[in-house]
PDB file of C-alpha atoms in Angstrom:
ATOM      1  CA  GLY A 284     -86.005   2.383-163.970  1.00  0.00           C
ATOM      2  CA  SER A 285     -88.426  -0.541-164.006  1.00  0.00           C
ATOM      3  CA  PRO A 286     -91.130  -1.101-161.383  1.00  0.00           C
ATOM      4  CA  TRP A 287     -90.349  -3.341-158.400  1.00  0.00           C
ATOM      5  CA  ARG A 288     -93.295  -5.558-159.382  1.00  0.00           C
ATOM      6  CA  ASP A 289     -91.386  -6.544-162.564  1.00  0.00           C
ATOM      7  CA  LEU A 290     -88.562  -8.104-160.531  1.00  0.00           C
ATOM      8  CA  PRO A 291     -88.010 -11.769-161.509  1.00  0.00           C
ATOM      9  CA  THR A 292     -89.567 -14.231-159.063  1.00  0.00           C
ATOM     10  CA  TYR A 293     -86.263 -16.003-158.325  1.00  0.00           C
ATOM     11  CA  PHE A 294     -85.248 -12.937-156.261  1.00  0.00           C
ATOM     12  CA  GLY A 295     -88.264 -13.446-154.012  1.00  0.00           C
ATOM     13  CA  HIS A 296     -91.400 -11.421-153.502  1.00  0.00           C
ATOM     14  CA  TRP A 297     -90.867  -7.924-154.865  1.00  0.00           C
ATOM     15  CA  ASN A 298     -92.053  -6.204-151.690  1.00  0.00           C
ATOM     16  CA  SER A 299     -89.595  -8.155-149.526  1.00  0.00           C
ATOM     17  CA  VAL A 300     -86.733  -7.281-151.874  1.00  0.00           C
ATOM     18  CA  TYR A 301     -87.749  -3.616-151.855  1.00  0.00           C
ATOM     19  CA  SER A 302     -87.961  -3.563-148.053  1.00  0.00           C
ATOM     20  CA  ARG A 303     -84.474  -5.020-147.690  1.00  0.00           C
ATOM     21  CA  TYR A 304     -83.079  -2.623-150.320  1.00  0.00           C
ATOM     22  CA  SER A 305     -84.686   0.336-148.564  1.00  0.00           C
ATOM     23  CA  ASP A 306     -83.324  -0.754-145.166  1.00  0.00           C
ATOM     24  CA  TRP A 307     -79.828  -1.209-146.609  1.00  0.00           C
ATOM     25  CA  MET A 308     -79.957   2.243-148.219  1.00  0.00           C
ATOM     26  CA  LYS A 309     -80.938   3.852-144.902  1.00  0.00           C
ATOM     27  CA  ALA A 310     -78.192   1.937-143.053  1.00  0.00           C
ATOM     28  CA  GLY A 311     -75.518   2.938-145.594  1.00  0.00           C
ATOM     29  CA  VAL A 312     -74.658  -0.647-146.561  1.00  0.00           C
ATOM     30  CA  PHE A 313     -74.075   0.175-150.230  1.00  0.00           C
ATOM     31  CA  LYS A 314     -71.824   3.108-149.354  1.00  0.00           C
ATOM     32  CA  ARG A 315     -69.713   0.883-147.082  1.00  0.00           C
ATOM     33  CA  LEU A 316     -69.516  -1.807-149.771  1.00  0.00           C
ATOM     34  CA  PHE A 317     -68.361   0.727-152.350  1.00  0.00           C
ATOM     35  CA  GLU A 318     -65.741   2.113-149.980  1.00  0.00           C
ATOM     36  CA  ALA A 319     -64.508  -1.405-149.163  1.00  0.00           C
ATOM     37  CA  VAL A 320     -64.048  -2.465-152.781  1.00  0.00           C
ATOM     38  CA  SER A 321     -62.603   0.844-153.933  1.00  0.00           C
ATOM     39  CA  ASP A 322     -60.022   1.138-151.144  1.00  0.00           C
ATOM     40  CA  GLU A 323     -56.516   1.207-152.660  1.00  0.00           C
ATOM     41  CA  ALA A 324     -57.650  -0.126-155.995  1.00  0.00           C
ATOM     42  CA  ASP A 325     -54.945  -1.761-158.102  1.00  0.00           C
ATOM     43  CA  MET A 326     -55.612  -0.242-161.515  1.00  0.00           C
ATOM     44  CA  GLU A 327     -52.870  -2.215-163.277  1.00  0.00           C
ATOM     45  CA  TYR A 328     -55.343  -4.533-165.002  1.00  0.00           C
ATOM     46  CA  ALA A 329     -58.030  -1.888-165.639  1.00  0.00           C
ATOM     47  CA  MET A 330     -56.050   0.015-168.243  1.00  0.00           C
ATOM     48  CA  ILE A 331     -57.280  -0.007-171.830  1.00  0.00           C
ATOM     49  CA  ASP A 332     -54.680   0.267-174.546  1.00  0.00           C
ATOM     50  CA  GLY A 333     -56.018   1.838-177.731  1.00  0.00           C
ATOM     51  CA  THR A 334     -53.707  -0.287-179.875  1.00  0.00           C
ATOM     52  CA  VAL A 335     -55.621  -3.472-179.046  1.00  0.00           C
ATOM     53  CA  VAL A 336     -59.144  -2.051-178.969  1.00  0.00           C
ATOM     54  CA  ARG A 337     -60.668  -2.144-182.401  1.00  0.00           C
ATOM     55  CA  VAL A 338     -64.071  -1.030-183.572  1.00  0.00           C
ATOM     56  CA  HIS A 339     -65.870  -3.052-186.178  1.00  0.00           C
ATOM     57  CA  ARG A 340     -66.178  -1.129-189.424  1.00  0.00           C
ATOM     58  CA  HIS A 341     -69.960  -0.962-188.996  1.00  0.00           C
ATOM     59  CA  GLY A 342     -69.484   0.734-185.630  1.00  0.00           C
ATOM     60  CA  GLN A 343     -67.377   3.572-187.023  1.00  0.00           C
ATOM     61  CA  GLY A 344     -70.264   5.578-188.420  1.00  0.00           C
ATOM     62  CA  ALA A 345     -69.591   4.500-191.992  1.00  0.00           C
ATOM     63  CA  LYS A 346     -72.079   4.858-194.831  1.00  0.00           C
ATOM     64  CA  GLY A 347     -75.543   3.529-194.094  1.00  0.00           C
ATOM     65  CA  GLY A 348     -75.928   4.265-190.398  1.00  0.00           C
ATOM     66  CA  PRO A 349     -77.861   2.095-187.958  1.00  0.00           C
ATOM     67  CA  GLU A 350     -80.799   0.100-189.245  1.00  0.00           C
ATOM     68  CA  VAL A 351     -83.980  -0.587-187.351  1.00  0.00           C
ATOM     69  CA  ARG A 352     -84.512  -4.313-186.949  1.00  0.00           C
ATOM     70  CA  ARG A 353     -87.867  -5.985-186.550  1.00  0.00           C
TER      71      ARG A 353
END
């Protein structure tokens, strides 16, 4: 959601990056990449077991709630 002009300089000039992104969108490059990496995905290692996932006690909505930090 940020403007292209705020792109870090190590990516190159923002207008060049935008032009390439726009060309790739029109050519369907991102769609082909997504289809290539999602083809027959092995989900064995993507499972999350609730017995090993723990929430810190401050993240459970306990007394006090979130504080605004300076």
